């Protein structure tokens, strides 16, 4: 059996790009040319899983990543891994369990997805960036010296940032009536939002590097190629609907009520913890998440090029 690169979250918004990009990079004839790729999925019947299974040297496996053990990693000869974990309250427990297993199994390199760099700190008011900080602190500890790693800290993903704008446009086209355009963005703060696919492309480049020494323990900041403000999002909406938007609310986090009601009430998760998400965009509103913060290595290896305007058209099916 050939050495393996494991992709956790292969059918997700970043993992799919990793799986689609890696085979092309591995064919370049470097020392990793014989590696195979295992892509994990929750369902082999999903359209994305079936699409990925057709790629060269890719094997799609139905496996819950949180149940992966050192024995499983050794059995599948996993030497490198990509992990895009969830951001649920039990994130730290489950992702750290994977890293402990990887360390025990002798995995030689892990690339993981973190979150907005300005938020990855122990005193962030939002709960999930603290979990990412804790994972990075764990990996940076002396006990994990034998597990090389890189943490990618992408800015907020463009589809999430534009979701309410997309729904507003679709509703207007359907009814001809305007409601209130509710934007997470502030009116004037520039934010370098990024398309998740380009985060996966960069991760694939790292995983295909013959020598990963220079990337060990690196924390790379990823932004899109240009900044966008809330006012500029309104301008994009107006271009699509052909008229002026009458009512806009900026820095709107009212969606949290629905998120909590539909996703967490039944699970008895702490409302205080879940609602702390409202603090996550504050660093963006303060102007700390601009495209200028992108790490040099990102610009040298796989610079992002997809703009918010392009993603908006894609989400609208144009």
PDB file of C-alpha atoms in Angstrom:
ATOM      1  CA  UNK A   1       0.000   0.000   0.000  1.00  0.00           C
ATOM      2  CA  UNK A   2       1.320   3.452  -0.951  1.00  0.00           C
ATOM      3  CA  UNK A   3       1.776   6.241   1.596  1.00  0.00           C
ATOM      4  CA  UNK A   4      -1.412   8.247   1.985  1.00  0.00           C
ATOM      5  CA  UNK A   5      -2.554  11.853   2.277  1.00  0.00           C
ATOM      6  CA  UNK A   6      -5.778  11.938   4.299  1.00  0.00           C
ATOM      7  CA  UNK A   7      -8.376  14.644   3.613  1.00  0.00           C
ATOM      8  CA  UNK A   8     -10.853  15.189   6.444  1.00  0.00           C
ATOM      9  CA  UNK A   9     -13.848  17.213   5.351  1.00  0.00           C
ATOM     10  CA  UNK A  10     -13.281  16.265   1.714  1.00  0.00           C
ATOM     11  CA  UNK A  11     -16.778  17.198   0.568  1.00  0.00           C
ATOM     12  CA  UNK A  12     -16.794  20.513   2.430  1.00  0.00           C
ATOM     13  CA  UNK A  13     -16.155  24.017   1.155  1.00  0.00           C
ATOM     14  CA  UNK A  14     -12.361  23.819   1.543  1.00  0.00           C
ATOM     15  CA  UNK A  15     -11.752  20.060   1.457  1.00  0.00           C
ATOM     16  CA  UNK A  16     -13.235  19.603  -1.992  1.00  0.00           C
ATOM     17  CA  UNK A  17     -10.673  22.025  -3.414  1.00  0.00           C
ATOM     18  CA  UNK A  18      -7.876  20.111  -1.691  1.00  0.00           C
ATOM     19  CA  UNK A  19      -8.958  16.816  -3.249  1.00  0.00           C
ATOM     20  CA  UNK A  20      -9.445  18.314  -6.705  1.00  0.00           C
ATOM     21  CA  UNK A  21      -6.099  20.139  -6.660  1.00  0.00           C
ATOM     22  CA  UNK A  22      -3.793  17.534  -5.085  1.00  0.00           C
ATOM     23  CA  UNK A  23      -3.736  14.925  -7.894  1.00  0.00           C
ATOM     24  CA  UNK A  24      -2.515  17.513 -10.391  1.00  0.00           C
ATOM     25  CA  UNK A  25       0.248  18.646  -8.025  1.00  0.00           C
ATOM     26  CA  UNK A  26       1.348  15.092  -7.216  1.00  0.00           C
ATOM     27  CA  UNK A  27       1.749  14.306 -10.902  1.00  0.00           C
ATOM     28  CA  UNK A  28       4.589  16.797 -11.120  1.00  0.00           C
ATOM     29  CA  UNK A  29       7.108  14.018 -10.524  1.00  0.00           C
ATOM     30  CA  UNK A  30       8.384  15.007  -7.086  1.00  0.00           C
ATOM     31  CA  UNK A  31       9.049  12.615  -4.221  1.00  0.00           C
ATOM     32  CA  UNK A  32       5.315  12.409  -3.466  1.00  0.00           C
ATOM     33  CA  UNK A  33       4.327  11.196  -6.930  1.00  0.00           C
ATOM     34  CA  UNK A  34       3.458   7.724  -5.609  1.00  0.00           C
ATOM     35  CA  UNK A  35       1.213   8.979  -2.815  1.00  0.00           C
ATOM     36  CA  UNK A  36      -2.464   8.154  -2.852  1.00  0.00           C
ATOM     37  CA  UNK A  37      -5.291  10.292  -1.458  1.00  0.00           C
ATOM     38  CA  UNK A  38      -8.025   9.175   0.920  1.00  0.00           C
ATOM     39  CA  UNK A  39     -11.011  11.526   0.979  1.00  0.00           C
ATOM     40  CA  UNK A  40     -13.414  11.091   3.882  1.00  0.00           C
ATOM     41  CA  UNK A  41     -17.152  11.574   3.474  1.00  0.00           C
ATOM     42  CA  UNK A  42     -20.276  11.047   5.532  1.00  0.00           C
ATOM     43  CA  UNK A  43     -22.031   9.446   2.562  1.00  0.00           C
ATOM     44  CA  UNK A  44     -20.592   7.709  -0.498  1.00  0.00           C
ATOM     45  CA  UNK A  45     -23.889   8.469  -2.242  1.00  0.00           C
ATOM     46  CA  UNK A  46     -23.491  12.244  -2.129  1.00  0.00           C
ATOM     47  CA  UNK A  47     -22.950  13.888  -5.534  1.00  0.00           C
ATOM     48  CA  UNK A  48     -19.692  15.522  -4.398  1.00  0.00           C
ATOM     49  CA  UNK A  49     -18.320  12.219  -3.047  1.00  0.00           C
ATOM     50  CA  UNK A  50     -19.152  10.465  -6.309  1.00  0.00           C
ATOM     51  CA  UNK A  51     -17.481  13.252  -8.273  1.00  0.00           C
ATOM     52  CA  UNK A  52     -14.305  13.068  -6.185  1.00  0.00           C
ATOM     53  CA  UNK A  53     -14.158   9.281  -6.512  1.00  0.00           C
ATOM     54  CA  UNK A  54     -13.568   9.693 -10.254  1.00  0.00           C
ATOM     55  CA  UNK A  55     -10.342  11.644  -9.734  1.00  0.00           C
ATOM     56  CA  UNK A  56      -6.990   9.875 -10.267  1.00  0.00           C
ATOM     57  CA  UNK A  57      -5.348   8.303  -7.178  1.00  0.00           C
ATOM     58  CA  UNK A  58      -8.325   9.346  -4.974  1.00  0.00           C
ATOM     59  CA  UNK A  59     -10.163   6.811  -2.827  1.00  0.00           C
ATOM     60  CA  UNK A  60     -13.324   8.062  -1.143  1.00  0.00           C
ATOM     61  CA  UNK A  61     -14.105   6.381   2.184  1.00  0.00           C
ATOM     62  CA  UNK A  62     -17.205   6.685   4.355  1.00  0.00           C
ATOM     63  CA  UNK A  63     -15.698   7.326   7.783  1.00  0.00           C
ATOM     64  CA  UNK A  64     -16.565   9.574  10.724  1.00  0.00           C
ATOM     65  CA  UNK A  65     -13.291  11.398  11.321  1.00  0.00           C
ATOM     66  CA  UNK A  66     -13.927  11.889  15.046  1.00  0.00           C
ATOM     67  CA  UNK A  67     -13.690   8.089  15.449  1.00  0.00           C
ATOM     68  CA  UNK A  68     -10.260   7.832  13.797  1.00  0.00           C
ATOM     69  CA  UNK A  69      -7.690   6.025  15.950  1.00  0.00           C
ATOM     70  CA  UNK A  70      -3.907   5.594  15.710  1.00  0.00           C
ATOM     71  CA  UNK A  71      -4.550   2.057  14.504  1.00  0.00           C
ATOM     72  CA  UNK A  72      -6.765   3.340  11.665  1.00  0.00           C
ATOM     73  CA  UNK A  73      -4.101   5.821  10.582  1.00  0.00           C
ATOM     74  CA  UNK A  74      -1.398   3.154  10.581  1.00  0.00           C
ATOM     75  CA  UNK A  75      -3.601   0.675   8.715  1.00  0.00           C
ATOM     76  CA  UNK A  76      -4.169   3.214   5.934  1.00  0.00           C
ATOM     77  CA  UNK A  77      -0.506   4.349   5.989  1.00  0.00           C
ATOM     78  CA  UNK A  78      -1.447   7.988   6.506  1.00  0.00           C
ATOM     79  CA  UNK A  79       1.672  10.163   6.466  1.00  0.00           C
ATOM     80  CA  UNK A  80       0.075  13.553   5.773  1.00  0.00           C
ATOM     81  CA  UNK A  81      -3.367  14.916   6.610  1.00  0.00           C
ATOM     82  CA  UNK A  82      -5.679  17.847   6.047  1.00  0.00           C
ATOM     83  CA  UNK A  83      -8.388  18.631   8.572  1.00  0.00           C
ATOM     84  CA  UNK A  84     -11.219  21.131   8.335  1.00  0.00           C
ATOM     85  CA  UNK A  85     -13.046  20.609  11.608  1.00  0.00           C
ATOM     86  CA  UNK A  86     -16.464  21.859  12.671  1.00  0.00           C
ATOM     87  CA  UNK A  87     -16.881  24.848  14.994  1.00  0.00           C
ATOM     88  CA  UNK A  88     -19.273  23.251  17.457  1.00  0.00           C
ATOM     89  CA  UNK A  89     -18.682  23.711  21.209  1.00  0.00           C
ATOM     90  CA  UNK A  90     -16.983  20.281  21.386  1.00  0.00           C
ATOM     91  CA  UNK A  91     -14.522  21.257  18.636  1.00  0.00           C
ATOM     92  CA  UNK A  92     -11.421  21.235  20.836  1.00  0.00           C
ATOM     93  CA  UNK A  93     -12.142  17.814  22.309  1.00  0.00           C
ATOM     94  CA  UNK A  94     -12.657  16.187  18.912  1.00  0.00           C
ATOM     95  CA  UNK A  95      -9.918  17.861  16.896  1.00  0.00           C
ATOM     96  CA  UNK A  96      -7.329  17.472  19.658  1.00  0.00           C
ATOM     97  CA  UNK A  97      -8.194  13.764  19.842  1.00  0.00           C
ATOM     98  CA  UNK A  98      -7.347  13.478  16.145  1.00  0.00           C
ATOM     99  CA  UNK A  99      -3.995  15.225  16.613  1.00  0.00           C
ATOM    100  CA  UNK A 100      -3.115  12.960  19.534  1.00  0.00           C
ATOM    101  CA  UNK A 101      -3.896   9.978  17.304  1.00  0.00           C
ATOM    102  CA  UNK A 102      -1.801  11.446  14.485  1.00  0.00           C
ATOM    103  CA  UNK A 103       1.132  11.980  16.821  1.00  0.00           C
ATOM    104  CA  UNK A 104       0.881   8.417  18.107  1.00  0.00           C
ATOM    105  CA  UNK A 105       0.599   6.981  14.580  1.00  0.00           C
ATOM    106  CA  UNK A 106       3.667   8.822  13.307  1.00  0.00           C
ATOM    107  CA  UNK A 107       1.878  11.112  10.848  1.00  0.00           C
ATOM    108  CA  UNK A 108       4.536  13.420   9.408  1.00  0.00           C
ATOM    109  CA  UNK A 109       2.554  16.558   8.522  1.00  0.00           C
ATOM    110  CA  UNK A 110      -0.873  18.064   9.235  1.00  0.00           C
ATOM    111  CA  UNK A 111      -2.479  21.090   7.596  1.00  0.00           C
ATOM    112  CA  UNK A 112      -5.508  22.379   9.484  1.00  0.00           C
ATOM    113  CA  UNK A 113      -8.105  25.095   8.968  1.00  0.00           C
ATOM    114  CA  UNK A 114      -8.342  27.682  11.714  1.00  0.00           C
ATOM    115  CA  UNK A 115     -10.329  30.930  11.634  1.00  0.00           C
ATOM    116  CA  UNK A 116      -9.889  34.698  11.268  1.00  0.00           C
ATOM    117  CA  UNK A 117      -6.377  35.510  12.462  1.00  0.00           C
ATOM    118  CA  UNK A 118      -7.358  38.589  14.490  1.00  0.00           C
ATOM    119  CA  UNK A 119      -9.676  36.410  16.581  1.00  0.00           C
ATOM    120  CA  UNK A 120      -7.315  33.494  17.307  1.00  0.00           C
ATOM    121  CA  UNK A 121      -6.385  34.476  20.842  1.00  0.00           C
ATOM    122  CA  UNK A 122      -7.245  33.282  24.360  1.00  0.00           C
ATOM    123  CA  UNK A 123      -9.361  36.334  25.219  1.00  0.00           C
ATOM    124  CA  UNK A 124     -11.598  36.411  22.141  1.00  0.00           C
ATOM    125  CA  UNK A 125     -15.189  36.947  23.254  1.00  0.00           C
ATOM    126  CA  UNK A 126     -16.489  34.492  20.643  1.00  0.00           C
ATOM    127  CA  UNK A 127     -16.061  30.898  21.782  1.00  0.00           C
ATOM    128  CA  UNK A 128     -14.815  29.080  18.673  1.00  0.00           C
ATOM    129  CA  UNK A 129     -11.681  31.180  17.947  1.00  0.00           C
ATOM    130  CA  UNK A 130     -10.500  30.339  21.484  1.00  0.00           C
ATOM    131  CA  UNK A 131     -10.769  26.650  20.567  1.00  0.00           C
ATOM    132  CA  UNK A 132      -8.604  27.255  17.495  1.00  0.00           C
ATOM    133  CA  UNK A 133      -6.094  29.121  19.658  1.00  0.00           C
ATOM    134  CA  UNK A 134      -6.044  26.175  22.062  1.00  0.00           C
ATOM    135  CA  UNK A 135      -5.465  23.679  19.225  1.00  0.00           C
ATOM    136  CA  UNK A 136      -2.551  25.751  17.938  1.00  0.00           C
ATOM    137  CA  UNK A 137      -1.121  26.015  21.460  1.00  0.00           C
ATOM    138  CA  UNK A 138      -1.401  22.239  21.836  1.00  0.00           C
ATOM    139  CA  UNK A 139       0.373  21.600  18.539  1.00  0.00           C
ATOM    140  CA  UNK A 140       3.063  24.127  19.435  1.00  0.00           C
ATOM    141  CA  UNK A 141       3.842  22.383  22.728  1.00  0.00           C
ATOM    142  CA  UNK A 142       7.053  20.356  23.215  1.00  0.00           C
ATOM    143  CA  UNK A 143       5.014  17.167  23.441  1.00  0.00           C
ATOM    144  CA  UNK A 144       4.003  17.574  19.780  1.00  0.00           C
ATOM    145  CA  UNK A 145       7.476  18.238  18.395  1.00  0.00           C
ATOM    146  CA  UNK A 146       7.295  15.081  16.279  1.00  0.00           C
ATOM    147  CA  UNK A 147       4.109  16.206  14.480  1.00  0.00           C
ATOM    148  CA  UNK A 148       4.897  18.984  11.978  1.00  0.00           C
ATOM    149  CA  UNK A 149       1.875  21.189  11.257  1.00  0.00           C
ATOM    150  CA  UNK A 150       0.600  24.326   9.567  1.00  0.00           C
ATOM    151  CA  UNK A 151      -2.482  26.257  10.609  1.00  0.00           C
ATOM    152  CA  UNK A 152      -4.392  28.266   8.010  1.00  0.00           C
ATOM    153  CA  UNK A 153      -6.215  31.311   9.357  1.00  0.00           C
ATOM    154  CA  UNK A 154      -8.655  32.365   6.620  1.00  0.00           C
ATOM    155  CA  UNK A 155     -10.809  35.452   6.793  1.00  0.00           C
ATOM    156  CA  UNK A 156     -14.582  35.011   6.710  1.00  0.00           C
ATOM    157  CA  UNK A 157     -15.747  33.114   3.648  1.00  0.00           C
ATOM    158  CA  UNK A 158     -17.359  35.181   0.905  1.00  0.00           C
ATOM    159  CA  UNK A 159     -20.529  33.035   0.552  1.00  0.00           C
ATOM    160  CA  UNK A 160     -21.302  33.488   4.257  1.00  0.00           C
ATOM    161  CA  UNK A 161     -20.600  37.213   4.082  1.00  0.00           C
ATOM    162  CA  UNK A 162     -22.895  37.668   1.081  1.00  0.00           C
ATOM    163  CA  UNK A 163     -25.627  35.180   2.007  1.00  0.00           C
ATOM    164  CA  UNK A 164     -28.190  37.766   3.111  1.00  0.00           C
ATOM    165  CA  UNK A 165     -27.477  39.872   0.026  1.00  0.00           C
ATOM    166  CA  UNK A 166     -28.055  36.866  -2.229  1.00  0.00           C
ATOM    167  CA  UNK A 167     -31.352  36.045  -0.531  1.00  0.00           C
ATOM    168  CA  UNK A 168     -32.418  39.701  -0.747  1.00  0.00           C
ATOM    169  CA  UNK A 169     -31.774  39.769  -4.508  1.00  0.00           C
ATOM    170  CA  UNK A 170     -33.612  36.499  -5.100  1.00  0.00           C
ATOM    171  CA  UNK A 171     -36.603  37.656  -3.071  1.00  0.00           C
ATOM    172  CA  UNK A 172     -36.779  40.986  -4.903  1.00  0.00           C
ATOM    173  CA  UNK A 173     -36.625  39.265  -8.273  1.00  0.00           C
ATOM    174  CA  UNK A 174     -39.434  36.969  -7.203  1.00  0.00           C
ATOM    175  CA  UNK A 175     -41.791  39.514  -5.637  1.00  0.00           C
ATOM    176  CA  UNK A 176     -40.621  42.936  -6.808  1.00  0.00           C
ATOM    177  CA  UNK A 177     -40.804  44.079  -3.189  1.00  0.00           C
ATOM    178  CA  UNK A 178     -38.042  45.266  -0.876  1.00  0.00           C
ATOM    179  CA  UNK A 179     -37.590  44.328   2.724  1.00  0.00           C
ATOM    180  CA  UNK A 180     -34.665  45.194   4.963  1.00  0.00           C
ATOM    181  CA  UNK A 181     -31.242  44.228   3.697  1.00  0.00           C
ATOM    182  CA  UNK A 182     -29.493  42.843   6.782  1.00  0.00           C
ATOM    183  CA  UNK A 183     -25.711  42.735   6.466  1.00  0.00           C
ATOM    184  CA  UNK A 184     -23.138  41.307   8.840  1.00  0.00           C
ATOM    185  CA  UNK A 185     -20.683  43.833   7.406  1.00  0.00           C
ATOM    186  CA  UNK A 186     -20.235  47.302   8.825  1.00  0.00           C
ATOM    187  CA  UNK A 187     -20.900  50.168   6.448  1.00  0.00           C
ATOM    188  CA  UNK A 188     -17.343  51.435   6.006  1.00  0.00           C
ATOM    189  CA  UNK A 189     -14.821  48.897   7.342  1.00  0.00           C
ATOM    190  CA  UNK A 190     -12.885  47.124   4.533  1.00  0.00           C
ATOM    191  CA  UNK A 191     -12.698  43.340   4.898  1.00  0.00           C
ATOM    192  CA  UNK A 192     -10.671  40.928   2.765  1.00  0.00           C
ATOM    193  CA  UNK A 193     -13.222  38.129   2.589  1.00  0.00           C
ATOM    194  CA  UNK A 194     -12.042  34.998   0.776  1.00  0.00           C
ATOM    195  CA  UNK A 195     -13.555  32.233  -1.310  1.00  0.00           C
ATOM    196  CA  UNK A 196     -13.175  28.925   0.584  1.00  0.00           C
ATOM    197  CA  UNK A 197     -12.116  27.078  -2.564  1.00  0.00           C
ATOM    198  CA  UNK A 198      -8.927  29.139  -2.715  1.00  0.00           C
ATOM    199  CA  UNK A 199      -8.123  28.207   0.884  1.00  0.00           C
ATOM    200  CA  UNK A 200      -8.287  24.559  -0.156  1.00  0.00           C
ATOM    201  CA  UNK A 201      -6.054  25.182  -3.162  1.00  0.00           C
ATOM    202  CA  UNK A 202      -3.374  26.696  -0.920  1.00  0.00           C
ATOM    203  CA  UNK A 203      -3.678  23.772   1.505  1.00  0.00           C
ATOM    204  CA  UNK A 204      -3.161  21.344  -1.391  1.00  0.00           C
ATOM    205  CA  UNK A 205       0.029  23.141  -2.385  1.00  0.00           C
ATOM    206  CA  UNK A 206       1.363  22.760   1.154  1.00  0.00           C
ATOM    207  CA  UNK A 207       0.482  19.056   1.298  1.00  0.00           C
ATOM    208  CA  UNK A 208       2.285  18.443  -1.985  1.00  0.00           C
ATOM    209  CA  UNK A 209       5.544  20.097  -0.890  1.00  0.00           C
ATOM    210  CA  UNK A 210       8.437  17.662  -0.796  1.00  0.00           C
ATOM    211  CA  UNK A 211      10.100  19.589   2.055  1.00  0.00           C
ATOM    212  CA  UNK A 212       7.620  21.046   4.543  1.00  0.00           C
ATOM    213  CA  UNK A 213      10.259  22.233   7.028  1.00  0.00           C
ATOM    214  CA  UNK A 214       9.773  25.908   6.212  1.00  0.00           C
ATOM    215  CA  UNK A 215       6.015  25.568   6.831  1.00  0.00           C
ATOM    216  CA  UNK A 216       6.276  23.698  10.144  1.00  0.00           C
ATOM    217  CA  UNK A 217       4.471  25.576  12.926  1.00  0.00           C
ATOM    218  CA  UNK A 218       3.490  28.345  10.504  1.00  0.00           C
ATOM    219  CA  UNK A 219       0.213  30.205  10.900  1.00  0.00           C
ATOM    220  CA  UNK A 220      -0.747  31.631   7.533  1.00  0.00           C
ATOM    221  CA  UNK A 221      -3.303  34.414   7.145  1.00  0.00           C
ATOM    222  CA  UNK A 222      -5.499  34.114   4.056  1.00  0.00           C
ATOM    223  CA  UNK A 223      -7.647  36.891   2.591  1.00  0.00           C
ATOM    224  CA  UNK A 224      -9.214  37.484  -0.782  1.00  0.00           C
ATOM    225  CA  UNK A 225      -7.543  39.700  -3.410  1.00  0.00           C
ATOM    226  CA  UNK A 226      -9.528  42.810  -2.483  1.00  0.00           C
ATOM    227  CA  UNK A 227     -11.399  44.404   0.380  1.00  0.00           C
ATOM    228  CA  UNK A 228     -15.118  45.076   0.454  1.00  0.00           C
ATOM    229  CA  UNK A 229     -17.223  47.284   2.733  1.00  0.00           C
ATOM    230  CA  UNK A 230     -20.878  46.997   3.626  1.00  0.00           C
ATOM    231  CA  UNK A 231     -21.647  49.974   1.431  1.00  0.00           C
ATOM    232  CA  UNK A 232     -19.955  48.230  -1.500  1.00  0.00           C
ATOM    233  CA  UNK A 233     -22.111  45.152  -0.898  1.00  0.00           C
ATOM    234  CA  UNK A 234     -25.166  47.414  -1.124  1.00  0.00           C
ATOM    235  CA  UNK A 235     -23.805  48.771  -4.407  1.00  0.00           C
ATOM    236  CA  UNK A 236     -23.522  45.209  -5.766  1.00  0.00           C
ATOM    237  CA  UNK A 237     -27.101  44.483  -4.709  1.00  0.00           C
ATOM    238  CA  UNK A 238     -28.368  47.631  -6.388  1.00  0.00           C
ATOM    239  CA  UNK A 239     -26.615  46.663  -9.599  1.00  0.00           C
ATOM    240  CA  UNK A 240     -28.446  43.345  -9.519  1.00  0.00           C
ATOM    241  CA  UNK A 241     -31.937  44.656  -8.723  1.00  0.00           C
ATOM    242  CA  UNK A 242     -31.675  47.806 -10.829  1.00  0.00           C
ATOM    243  CA  UNK A 243     -32.843  50.185  -8.137  1.00  0.00           C
ATOM    244  CA  UNK A 244     -31.762  51.744  -4.858  1.00  0.00           C
ATOM    245  CA  UNK A 245     -31.988  49.669  -1.695  1.00  0.00           C
ATOM    246  CA  UNK A 246     -34.402  51.480   0.587  1.00  0.00           C
ATOM    247  CA  UNK A 247     -33.556  49.997   3.980  1.00  0.00           C
ATOM    248  CA  UNK A 248     -30.234  48.573   5.197  1.00  0.00           C
ATOM    249  CA  UNK A 249     -29.025  47.464   8.612  1.00  0.00           C
ATOM    250  CA  UNK A 250     -25.300  46.961   9.081  1.00  0.00           C
ATOM    251  CA  UNK A 251     -23.509  44.857  11.710  1.00  0.00           C
ATOM    252  CA  UNK A 252     -26.633  42.722  11.897  1.00  0.00           C
ATOM    253  CA  UNK A 253     -26.280  39.478  13.837  1.00  0.00           C
ATOM    254  CA  UNK A 254     -29.978  38.778  14.306  1.00  0.00           C
ATOM    255  CA  UNK A 255     -29.609  35.428  12.516  1.00  0.00           C
ATOM    256  CA  UNK A 256     -28.145  34.026  15.731  1.00  0.00           C
ATOM    257  CA  UNK A 257     -31.624  33.672  17.208  1.00  0.00           C
ATOM    258  CA  UNK A 258     -32.681  31.330  14.414  1.00  0.00           C
ATOM    259  CA  UNK A 259     -29.339  29.517  14.516  1.00  0.00           C
ATOM    260  CA  UNK A 260     -29.727  28.812  18.219  1.00  0.00           C
ATOM    261  CA  UNK A 261     -33.371  27.818  17.959  1.00  0.00           C
ATOM    262  CA  UNK A 262     -32.959  25.372  15.090  1.00  0.00           C
ATOM    263  CA  UNK A 263     -29.509  23.946  15.807  1.00  0.00           C
ATOM    264  CA  UNK A 264     -28.914  24.093  19.538  1.00  0.00           C
ATOM    265  CA  UNK A 265     -32.062  24.265  21.687  1.00  0.00           C
ATOM    266  CA  UNK A 266     -32.648  20.528  21.422  1.00  0.00           C
ATOM    267  CA  UNK A 267     -29.002  19.783  22.202  1.00  0.00           C
ATOM    268  CA  UNK A 268     -29.094  21.869  25.401  1.00  0.00           C
ATOM    269  CA  UNK A 269     -25.983  23.775  24.425  1.00  0.00           C
ATOM    270  CA  UNK A 270     -25.294  26.900  26.448  1.00  0.00           C
ATOM    271  CA  UNK A 271     -27.130  29.875  24.967  1.00  0.00           C
ATOM    272  CA  UNK A 272     -24.443  32.126  26.398  1.00  0.00           C
ATOM    273  CA  UNK A 273     -21.749  30.206  24.509  1.00  0.00           C
ATOM    274  CA  UNK A 274     -23.599  30.114  21.185  1.00  0.00           C
ATOM    275  CA  UNK A 275     -24.581  33.774  21.318  1.00  0.00           C
ATOM    276  CA  UNK A 276     -20.941  34.717  21.861  1.00  0.00           C
ATOM    277  CA  UNK A 277     -20.635  34.296  18.083  1.00  0.00           C
ATOM    278  CA  UNK A 278     -22.013  37.835  17.851  1.00  0.00           C
ATOM    279  CA  UNK A 279     -18.557  39.087  18.843  1.00  0.00           C
ATOM    280  CA  UNK A 280     -16.712  37.298  16.012  1.00  0.00           C
ATOM    281  CA  UNK A 281     -17.106  40.104  13.408  1.00  0.00           C
ATOM    282  CA  UNK A 282     -15.948  42.856  15.779  1.00  0.00           C
ATOM    283  CA  UNK A 283     -12.334  42.679  14.610  1.00  0.00           C
ATOM    284  CA  UNK A 284     -13.556  43.073  11.022  1.00  0.00           C
ATOM    285  CA  UNK A 285     -15.685  46.056  12.005  1.00  0.00           C
ATOM    286  CA  UNK A 286     -12.562  47.535  13.600  1.00  0.00           C
ATOM    287  CA  UNK A 287     -10.653  47.274  10.314  1.00  0.00           C
ATOM    288  CA  UNK A 288      -8.292  44.501  11.454  1.00  0.00           C
ATOM    289  CA  UNK A 289      -9.145  41.978   8.717  1.00  0.00           C
ATOM    290  CA  UNK A 290      -8.076  43.643   5.487  1.00  0.00           C
ATOM    291  CA  UNK A 291      -6.532  41.989   2.443  1.00  0.00           C
ATOM    292  CA  UNK A 292      -3.224  43.611   3.354  1.00  0.00           C
ATOM    293  CA  UNK A 293      -2.795  41.138   6.236  1.00  0.00           C
ATOM    294  CA  UNK A 294      -2.411  38.143   3.889  1.00  0.00           C
ATOM    295  CA  UNK A 295       0.752  36.151   4.602  1.00  0.00           C
ATOM    296  CA  UNK A 296       3.627  36.475   2.135  1.00  0.00           C
ATOM    297  CA  UNK A 297       3.796  32.707   1.624  1.00  0.00           C
ATOM    298  CA  UNK A 298       0.186  32.652   0.452  1.00  0.00           C
ATOM    299  CA  UNK A 299       0.883  35.317  -2.169  1.00  0.00           C
ATOM    300  CA  UNK A 300       3.980  33.455  -3.344  1.00  0.00           C
ATOM    301  CA  UNK A 301       2.492  29.948  -3.526  1.00  0.00           C
ATOM    302  CA  UNK A 302      -1.183  30.302  -4.480  1.00  0.00           C
ATOM    303  CA  UNK A 303      -2.449  33.897  -4.362  1.00  0.00           C
ATOM    304  CA  UNK A 304      -6.252  34.188  -4.112  1.00  0.00           C
ATOM    305  CA  UNK A 305      -7.895  35.823  -7.128  1.00  0.00           C
ATOM    306  CA  UNK A 306     -11.670  35.370  -6.732  1.00  0.00           C
ATOM    307  CA  UNK A 307     -13.523  38.601  -5.885  1.00  0.00           C
ATOM    308  CA  UNK A 308     -16.782  39.120  -3.956  1.00  0.00           C
ATOM    309  CA  UNK A 309     -18.500  40.313  -7.140  1.00  0.00           C
ATOM    310  CA  UNK A 310     -17.598  37.058  -8.891  1.00  0.00           C
ATOM    311  CA  UNK A 311     -18.894  34.946  -6.000  1.00  0.00           C
ATOM    312  CA  UNK A 312     -22.139  36.924  -5.864  1.00  0.00           C
ATOM    313  CA  UNK A 313     -22.810  36.164  -9.531  1.00  0.00           C
ATOM    314  CA  UNK A 314     -21.953  32.501  -8.961  1.00  0.00           C
ATOM    315  CA  UNK A 315     -24.360  32.231  -6.034  1.00  0.00           C
ATOM    316  CA  UNK A 316     -27.063  33.812  -8.166  1.00  0.00           C
ATOM    317  CA  UNK A 317     -26.440  31.240 -10.884  1.00  0.00           C
ATOM    318  CA  UNK A 318     -25.093  33.758 -13.374  1.00  0.00           C
TER     319      UNK A 318
END
